[in-house]
Coordinates of C-alpha atoms in Angstrom, one line a residue:
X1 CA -2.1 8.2 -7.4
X2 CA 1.1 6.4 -6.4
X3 CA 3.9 8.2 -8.6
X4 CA 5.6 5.4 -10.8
X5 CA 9.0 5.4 -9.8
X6 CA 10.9 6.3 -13.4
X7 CA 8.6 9.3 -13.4
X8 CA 8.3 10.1 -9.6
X9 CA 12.5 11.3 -10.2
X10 CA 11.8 13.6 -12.7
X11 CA 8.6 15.1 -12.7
X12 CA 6.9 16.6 -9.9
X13 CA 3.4 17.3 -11.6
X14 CA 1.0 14.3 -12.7
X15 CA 2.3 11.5 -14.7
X16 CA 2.6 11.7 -18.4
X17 CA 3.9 9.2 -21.0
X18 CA 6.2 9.7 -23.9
X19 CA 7.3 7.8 -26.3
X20 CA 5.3 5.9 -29.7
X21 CA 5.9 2.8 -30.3
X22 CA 5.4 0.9 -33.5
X23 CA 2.4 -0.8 -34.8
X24 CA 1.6 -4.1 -36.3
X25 CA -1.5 -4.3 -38.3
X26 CA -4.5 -3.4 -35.6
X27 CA -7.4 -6.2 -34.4
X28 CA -10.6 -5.4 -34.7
X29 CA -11.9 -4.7 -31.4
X30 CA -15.3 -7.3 -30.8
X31 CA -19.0 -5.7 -30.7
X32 CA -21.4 -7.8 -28.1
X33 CA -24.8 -6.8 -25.9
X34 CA -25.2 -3.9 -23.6
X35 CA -23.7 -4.8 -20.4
X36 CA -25.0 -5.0 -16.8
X37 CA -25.8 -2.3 -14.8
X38 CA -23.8 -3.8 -11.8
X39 CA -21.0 -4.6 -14.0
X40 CA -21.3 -8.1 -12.9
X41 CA -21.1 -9.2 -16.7
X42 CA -23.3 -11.3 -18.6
X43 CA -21.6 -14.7 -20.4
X44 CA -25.0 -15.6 -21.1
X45 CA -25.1 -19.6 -22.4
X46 CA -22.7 -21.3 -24.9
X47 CA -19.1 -21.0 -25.7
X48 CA -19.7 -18.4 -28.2
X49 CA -22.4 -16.0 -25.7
X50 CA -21.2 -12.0 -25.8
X51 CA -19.5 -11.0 -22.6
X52 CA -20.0 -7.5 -21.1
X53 CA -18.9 -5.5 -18.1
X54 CA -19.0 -2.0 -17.2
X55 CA -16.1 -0.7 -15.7
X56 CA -15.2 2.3 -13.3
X57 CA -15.2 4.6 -16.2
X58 CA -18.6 4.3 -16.6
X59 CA -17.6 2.0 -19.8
X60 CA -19.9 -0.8 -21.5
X61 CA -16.5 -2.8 -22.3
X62 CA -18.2 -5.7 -24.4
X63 CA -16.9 -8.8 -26.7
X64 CA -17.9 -11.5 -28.9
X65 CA -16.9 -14.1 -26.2
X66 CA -15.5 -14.0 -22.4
X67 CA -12.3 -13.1 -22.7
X68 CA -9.4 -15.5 -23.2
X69 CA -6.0 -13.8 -24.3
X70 CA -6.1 -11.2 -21.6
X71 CA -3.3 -8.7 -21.2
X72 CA -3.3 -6.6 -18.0
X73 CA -1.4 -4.1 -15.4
X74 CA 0.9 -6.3 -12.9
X75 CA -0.8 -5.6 -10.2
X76 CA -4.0 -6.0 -11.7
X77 CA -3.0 -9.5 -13.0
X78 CA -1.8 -10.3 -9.9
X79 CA -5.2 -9.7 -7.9
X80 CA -7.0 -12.0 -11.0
X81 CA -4.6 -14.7 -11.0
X82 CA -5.7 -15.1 -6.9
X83 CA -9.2 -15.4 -8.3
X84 CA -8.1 -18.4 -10.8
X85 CA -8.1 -15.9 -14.0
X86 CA -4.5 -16.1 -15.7
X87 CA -3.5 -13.6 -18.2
X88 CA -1.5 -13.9 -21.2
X89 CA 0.9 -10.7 -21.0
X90 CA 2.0 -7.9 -18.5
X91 CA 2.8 -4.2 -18.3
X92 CA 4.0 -2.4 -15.5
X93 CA 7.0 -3.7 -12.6
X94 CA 7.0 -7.6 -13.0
X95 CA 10.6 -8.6 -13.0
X96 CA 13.7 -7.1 -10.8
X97 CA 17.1 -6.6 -12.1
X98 CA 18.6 -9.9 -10.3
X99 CA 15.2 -11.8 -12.3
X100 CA 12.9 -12.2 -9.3
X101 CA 9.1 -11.3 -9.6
X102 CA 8.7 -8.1 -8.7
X103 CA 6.7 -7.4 -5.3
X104 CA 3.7 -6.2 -7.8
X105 CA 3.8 -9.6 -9.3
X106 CA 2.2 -10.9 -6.3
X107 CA 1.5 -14.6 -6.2
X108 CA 2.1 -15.1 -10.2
X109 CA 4.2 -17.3 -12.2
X110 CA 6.0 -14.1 -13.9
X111 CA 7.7 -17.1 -16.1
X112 CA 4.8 -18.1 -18.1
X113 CA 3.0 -14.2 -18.7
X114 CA 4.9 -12.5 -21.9
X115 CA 6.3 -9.3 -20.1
X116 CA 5.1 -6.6 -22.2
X117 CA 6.5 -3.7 -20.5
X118 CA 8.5 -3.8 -17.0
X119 CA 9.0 -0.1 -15.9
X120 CA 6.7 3.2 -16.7
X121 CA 6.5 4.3 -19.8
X122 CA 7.6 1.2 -21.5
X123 CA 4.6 -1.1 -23.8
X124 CA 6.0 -3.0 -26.7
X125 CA 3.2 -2.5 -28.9
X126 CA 4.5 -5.2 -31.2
X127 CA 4.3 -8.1 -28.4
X128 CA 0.7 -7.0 -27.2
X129 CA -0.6 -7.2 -30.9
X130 CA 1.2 -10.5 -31.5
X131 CA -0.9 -12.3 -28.1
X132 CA -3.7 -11.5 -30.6
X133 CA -5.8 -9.6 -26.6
X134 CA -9.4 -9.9 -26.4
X135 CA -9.1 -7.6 -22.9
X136 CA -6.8 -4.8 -21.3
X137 CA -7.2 -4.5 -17.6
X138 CA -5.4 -2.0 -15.8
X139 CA -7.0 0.3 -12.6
X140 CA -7.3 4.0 -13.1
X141 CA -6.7 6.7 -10.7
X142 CA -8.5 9.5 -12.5
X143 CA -11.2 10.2 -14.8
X144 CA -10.2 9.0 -18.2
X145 CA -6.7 7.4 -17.4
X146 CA -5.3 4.0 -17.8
X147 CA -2.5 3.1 -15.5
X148 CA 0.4 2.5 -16.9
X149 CA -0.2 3.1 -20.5
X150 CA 2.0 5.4 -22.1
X151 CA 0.1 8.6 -23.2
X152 CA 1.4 9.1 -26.6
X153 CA 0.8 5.2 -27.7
X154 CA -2.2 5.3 -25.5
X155 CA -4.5 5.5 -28.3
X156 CA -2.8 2.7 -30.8
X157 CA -2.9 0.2 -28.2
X158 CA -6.8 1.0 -27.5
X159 CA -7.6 0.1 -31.4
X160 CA -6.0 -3.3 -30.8
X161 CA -9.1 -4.7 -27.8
X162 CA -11.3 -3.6 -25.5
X163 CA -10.0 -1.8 -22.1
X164 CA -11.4 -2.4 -18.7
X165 CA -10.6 -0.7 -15.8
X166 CA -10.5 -0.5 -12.1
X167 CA -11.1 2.3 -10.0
X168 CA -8.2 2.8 -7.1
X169 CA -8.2 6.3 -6.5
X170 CA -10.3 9.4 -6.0
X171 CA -13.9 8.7 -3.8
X172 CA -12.9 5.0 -4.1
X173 CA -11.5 3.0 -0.8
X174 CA -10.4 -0.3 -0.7
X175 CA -13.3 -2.4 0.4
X176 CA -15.0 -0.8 -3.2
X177 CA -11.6 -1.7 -5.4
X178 CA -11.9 -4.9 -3.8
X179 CA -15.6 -5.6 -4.9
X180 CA -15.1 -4.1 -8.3
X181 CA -12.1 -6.5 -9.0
X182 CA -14.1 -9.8 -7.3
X183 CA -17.1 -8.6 -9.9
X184 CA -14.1 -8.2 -13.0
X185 CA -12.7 -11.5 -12.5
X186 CA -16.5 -13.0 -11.9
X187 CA -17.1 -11.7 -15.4
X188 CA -14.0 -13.7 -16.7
X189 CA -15.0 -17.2 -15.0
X190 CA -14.1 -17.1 -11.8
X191 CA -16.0 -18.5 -8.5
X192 CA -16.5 -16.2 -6.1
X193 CA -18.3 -19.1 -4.1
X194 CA -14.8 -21.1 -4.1
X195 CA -13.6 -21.5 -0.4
X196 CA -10.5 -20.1 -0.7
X197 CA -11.8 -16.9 -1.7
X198 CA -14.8 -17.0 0.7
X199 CA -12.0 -17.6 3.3
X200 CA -10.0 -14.6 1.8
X201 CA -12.9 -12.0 2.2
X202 CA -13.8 -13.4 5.5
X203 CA -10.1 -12.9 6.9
X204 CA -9.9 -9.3 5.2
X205 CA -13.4 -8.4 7.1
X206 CA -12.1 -10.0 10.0
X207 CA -8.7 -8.2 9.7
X208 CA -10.4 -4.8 8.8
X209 CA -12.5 -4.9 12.1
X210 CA -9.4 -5.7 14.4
X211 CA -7.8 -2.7 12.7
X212 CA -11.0 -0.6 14.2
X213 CA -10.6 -1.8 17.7
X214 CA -6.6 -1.4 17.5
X215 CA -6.9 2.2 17.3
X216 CA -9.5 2.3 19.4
X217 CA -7.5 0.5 21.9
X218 CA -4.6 2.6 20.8
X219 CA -5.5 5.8 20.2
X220 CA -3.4 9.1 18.9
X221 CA -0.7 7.2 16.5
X222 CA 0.1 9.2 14.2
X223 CA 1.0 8.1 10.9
X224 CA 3.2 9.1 8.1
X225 CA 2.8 7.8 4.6
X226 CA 6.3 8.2 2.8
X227 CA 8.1 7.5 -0.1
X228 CA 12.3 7.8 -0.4
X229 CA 14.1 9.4 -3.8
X230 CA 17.7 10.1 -3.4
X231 CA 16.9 14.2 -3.5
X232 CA 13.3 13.8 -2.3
X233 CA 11.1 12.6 0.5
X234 CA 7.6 12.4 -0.7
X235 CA 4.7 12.6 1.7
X236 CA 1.3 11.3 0.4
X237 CA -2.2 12.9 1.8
X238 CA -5.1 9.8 2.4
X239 CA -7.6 11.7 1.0
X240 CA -7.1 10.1 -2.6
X241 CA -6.0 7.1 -2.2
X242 CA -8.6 3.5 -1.5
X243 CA -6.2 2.1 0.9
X244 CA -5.5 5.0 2.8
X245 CA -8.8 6.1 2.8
X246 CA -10.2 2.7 3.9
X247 CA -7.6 2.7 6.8
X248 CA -8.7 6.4 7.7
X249 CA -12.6 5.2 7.8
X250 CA -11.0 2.7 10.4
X251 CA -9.7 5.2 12.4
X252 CA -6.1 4.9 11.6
X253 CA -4.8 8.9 12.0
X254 CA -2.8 9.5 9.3
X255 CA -0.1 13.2 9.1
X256 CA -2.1 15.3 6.1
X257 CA 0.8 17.3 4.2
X258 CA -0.5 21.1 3.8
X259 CA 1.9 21.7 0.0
X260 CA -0.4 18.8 -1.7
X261 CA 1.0 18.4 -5.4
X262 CA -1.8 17.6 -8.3
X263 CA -3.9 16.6 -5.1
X264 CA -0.9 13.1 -4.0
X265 CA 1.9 13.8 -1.6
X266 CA 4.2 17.1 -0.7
X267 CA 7.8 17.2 -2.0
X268 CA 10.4 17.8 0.8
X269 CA 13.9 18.3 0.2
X270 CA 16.2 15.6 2.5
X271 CA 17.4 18.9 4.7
X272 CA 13.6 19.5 5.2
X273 CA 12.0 15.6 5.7
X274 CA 11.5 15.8 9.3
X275 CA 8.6 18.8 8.7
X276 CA 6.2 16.0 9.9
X277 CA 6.4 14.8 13.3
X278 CA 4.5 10.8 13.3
X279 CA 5.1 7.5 15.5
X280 CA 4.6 5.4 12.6
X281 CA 5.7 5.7 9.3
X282 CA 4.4 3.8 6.4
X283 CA 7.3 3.6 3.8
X284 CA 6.7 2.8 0.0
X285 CA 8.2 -0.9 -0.6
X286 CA 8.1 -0.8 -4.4
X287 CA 11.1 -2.0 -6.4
X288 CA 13.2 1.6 -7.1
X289 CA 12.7 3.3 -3.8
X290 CA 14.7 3.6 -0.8
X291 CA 14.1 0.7 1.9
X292 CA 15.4 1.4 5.2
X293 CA 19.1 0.5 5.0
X294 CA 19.4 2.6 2.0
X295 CA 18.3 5.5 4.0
X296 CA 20.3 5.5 7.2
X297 CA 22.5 7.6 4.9
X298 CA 19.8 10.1 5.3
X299 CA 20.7 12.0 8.5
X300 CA 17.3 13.6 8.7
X301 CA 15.7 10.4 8.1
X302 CA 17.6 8.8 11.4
X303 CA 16.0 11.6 13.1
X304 CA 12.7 11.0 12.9
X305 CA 10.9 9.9 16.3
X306 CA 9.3 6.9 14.4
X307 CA 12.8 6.0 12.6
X308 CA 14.5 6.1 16.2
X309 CA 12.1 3.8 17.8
X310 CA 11.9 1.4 14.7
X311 CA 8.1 2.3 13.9
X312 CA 8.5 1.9 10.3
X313 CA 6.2 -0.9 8.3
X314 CA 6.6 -1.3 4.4
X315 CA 3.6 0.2 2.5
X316 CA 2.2 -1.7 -0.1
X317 CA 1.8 1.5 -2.4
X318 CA 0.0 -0.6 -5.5
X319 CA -2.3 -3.0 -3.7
X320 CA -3.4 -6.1 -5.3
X321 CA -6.6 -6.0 -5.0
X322 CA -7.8 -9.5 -4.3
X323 CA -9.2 -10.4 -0.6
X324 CA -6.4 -12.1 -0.2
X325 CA -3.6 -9.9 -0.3
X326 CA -5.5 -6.8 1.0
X327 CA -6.1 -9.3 3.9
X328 CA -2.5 -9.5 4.8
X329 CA -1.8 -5.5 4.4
X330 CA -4.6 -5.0 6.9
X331 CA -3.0 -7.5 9.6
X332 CA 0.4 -5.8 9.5
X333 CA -0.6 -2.4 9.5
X334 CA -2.7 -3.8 12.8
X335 CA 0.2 -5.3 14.4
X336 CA 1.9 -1.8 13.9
X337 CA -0.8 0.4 15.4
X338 CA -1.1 -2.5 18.0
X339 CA 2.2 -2.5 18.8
X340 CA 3.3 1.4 18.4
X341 CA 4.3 3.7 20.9
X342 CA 3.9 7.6 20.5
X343 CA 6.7 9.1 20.4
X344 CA 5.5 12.5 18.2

């Protein structure tokens, strides 16, 4: 799992929340029919039919109605919003410090979603209650955990509506995220036959088998997934992660760190960064980590073969999964195998 930034500085196990918030008066979570096995969802007929969906918890997640006040992970709202599903609040990195939408935000409005939270560990329970949520969406990264909500409120916000969520981690890879999310937002009313999305899942397939025959063509880049703290450089394996591991089943070679912490990434000091020898580095872009400018102050950074031939392409840590944007990350980490040179 991706290390939320606020955390990632000052713990180096897994992530755990802190911090209860108050409570307004609890909803009453809705009751409706057993859901589908596929987790497609079943609206049935009529405004008033029960909605269902099993999630990647192995959840029946049901309610009286298809969802309408739905409150969700940034990213996650994100990848509905490209599906024509909007979302009535937000947790997790939506708005920077200067007021743009953060990079999580994706293609949404982040003016007209009711910002429940905007770094880790923050979830106004108040504001979530007051939206009156029929749904939580949010991905999870290991059995039993909801990203981005924090531990010790975990449970109070759980009373207030039913929880869906999305598998992104573990023995899941993209392509699978990807599915799961187009069947999610299916379940909530959107087309999956609508062109533009047909056109989105065509380009990703499309992108995903030119990323094949670009390593193919260009074989024995070596890749380095990173992620820049001011004291650490964190190096993240690609054996638990659906992007990486879709990449990898693509033949992208990626550096394995051999000190894997709580099975994510190695810590390195600064003084000891440059462990890892790789002609392409893959650098974190999310908001609170060092970008490239930022770390020229890093003198071990600046000696790193791929840093010294300018092999360095952002990583979108948190994808959104919708065909769309996973489309995009494919084509420009195809360009940068394409266009890389080994210098290792």
């Amino acid at each position: 799992m991706p290390k939320s930034r606020s955390s990632l500085l000052t713990r180096r196990g897994l992530i755990a929340a802190g911090g209860a918030l108050g409570l307004v008066a609890a909803l009453t979570a809705c009751g409706g029919s057993d859901s589908a096995k596929d987790g497609s969802g079943d609206k049935g007929t009529g405004a008033a039919a029960a909605w269902s969906f099993k999630d990647d918890m192995g959840k029946d997640v049901t309610a009286k109605s298809t969802p309408k006040n739905i409150v969700a992970f940034t990213g996650t709202a994100a990848a509905l919003h490209d599906y024509g599903v909007g979302v009535k609040g937000v947790f997790g990195p939506t708005k920077t410090a200067d007021g743009k939408a953060d990079v999580q935000a994706g293609s949404m409005d982040i003016s007209k979603v009711e910002i429940i939270g905007n770094v880790y560990d923050e979830f106004n329970v108040e504001k979530y209650a007051a939206l009156q949520p029929d749904l939580l969406v949010t991905n999870t990264w290991e059995k039993d955990s909801y990203w981005y909500l924090p531990e010790a409120s975990k449970d109070k916000i759980l009373k207030l509506a039913p929880a869906a969520a999305i598998g992104v981690g573990g023995d899941v890879t993209m392509d699978k995220a990807l599915a799961r999310t187009a069947d999610l937002a299916k379940s909530l009313g959107a087309d999956l036959n609508d062109k533009k999305t047909v056109d989105a899942k065509a380009r990703f397939e499309a992108a995903s088998a030119k990323l094949r025959e670009a390593t193919k063509a260009n074989p024995g880049i070596k890749v380095l997934v990173g992620s820049g703290a001011a004291d650490l450089f964190y190096v993240s394996t690609p054996a638990t992660s659906a992007d990486l591991k879709y990449f990898q089943s693509l033949g992208v070679e990626f550096v394995t760190p051999d000190k894997v912490e709580g099975g994510f990434f190695e810590s390195l000091s600064w003084e000891n960064a440059g462990k890892y020898q790789a002609d392409v580095i893959l650098l974190d872009n999310r908001t609170g980590t060092l970008q490239p400018e930022e770390l020229k102050a890093k003198p071990t950074w600046a000696e790193m073969p791929a840093v010294k031939a300018g092999q360095i392409t952002p990583r979108v840590t948190e994808p959104i999964y919708s065909y769309e944007k996973c489309a995009q990350i494919v084509e420009e980490l195809t360009k940068a195998i394409q266009n890389a040179k080994k210098v290792s």
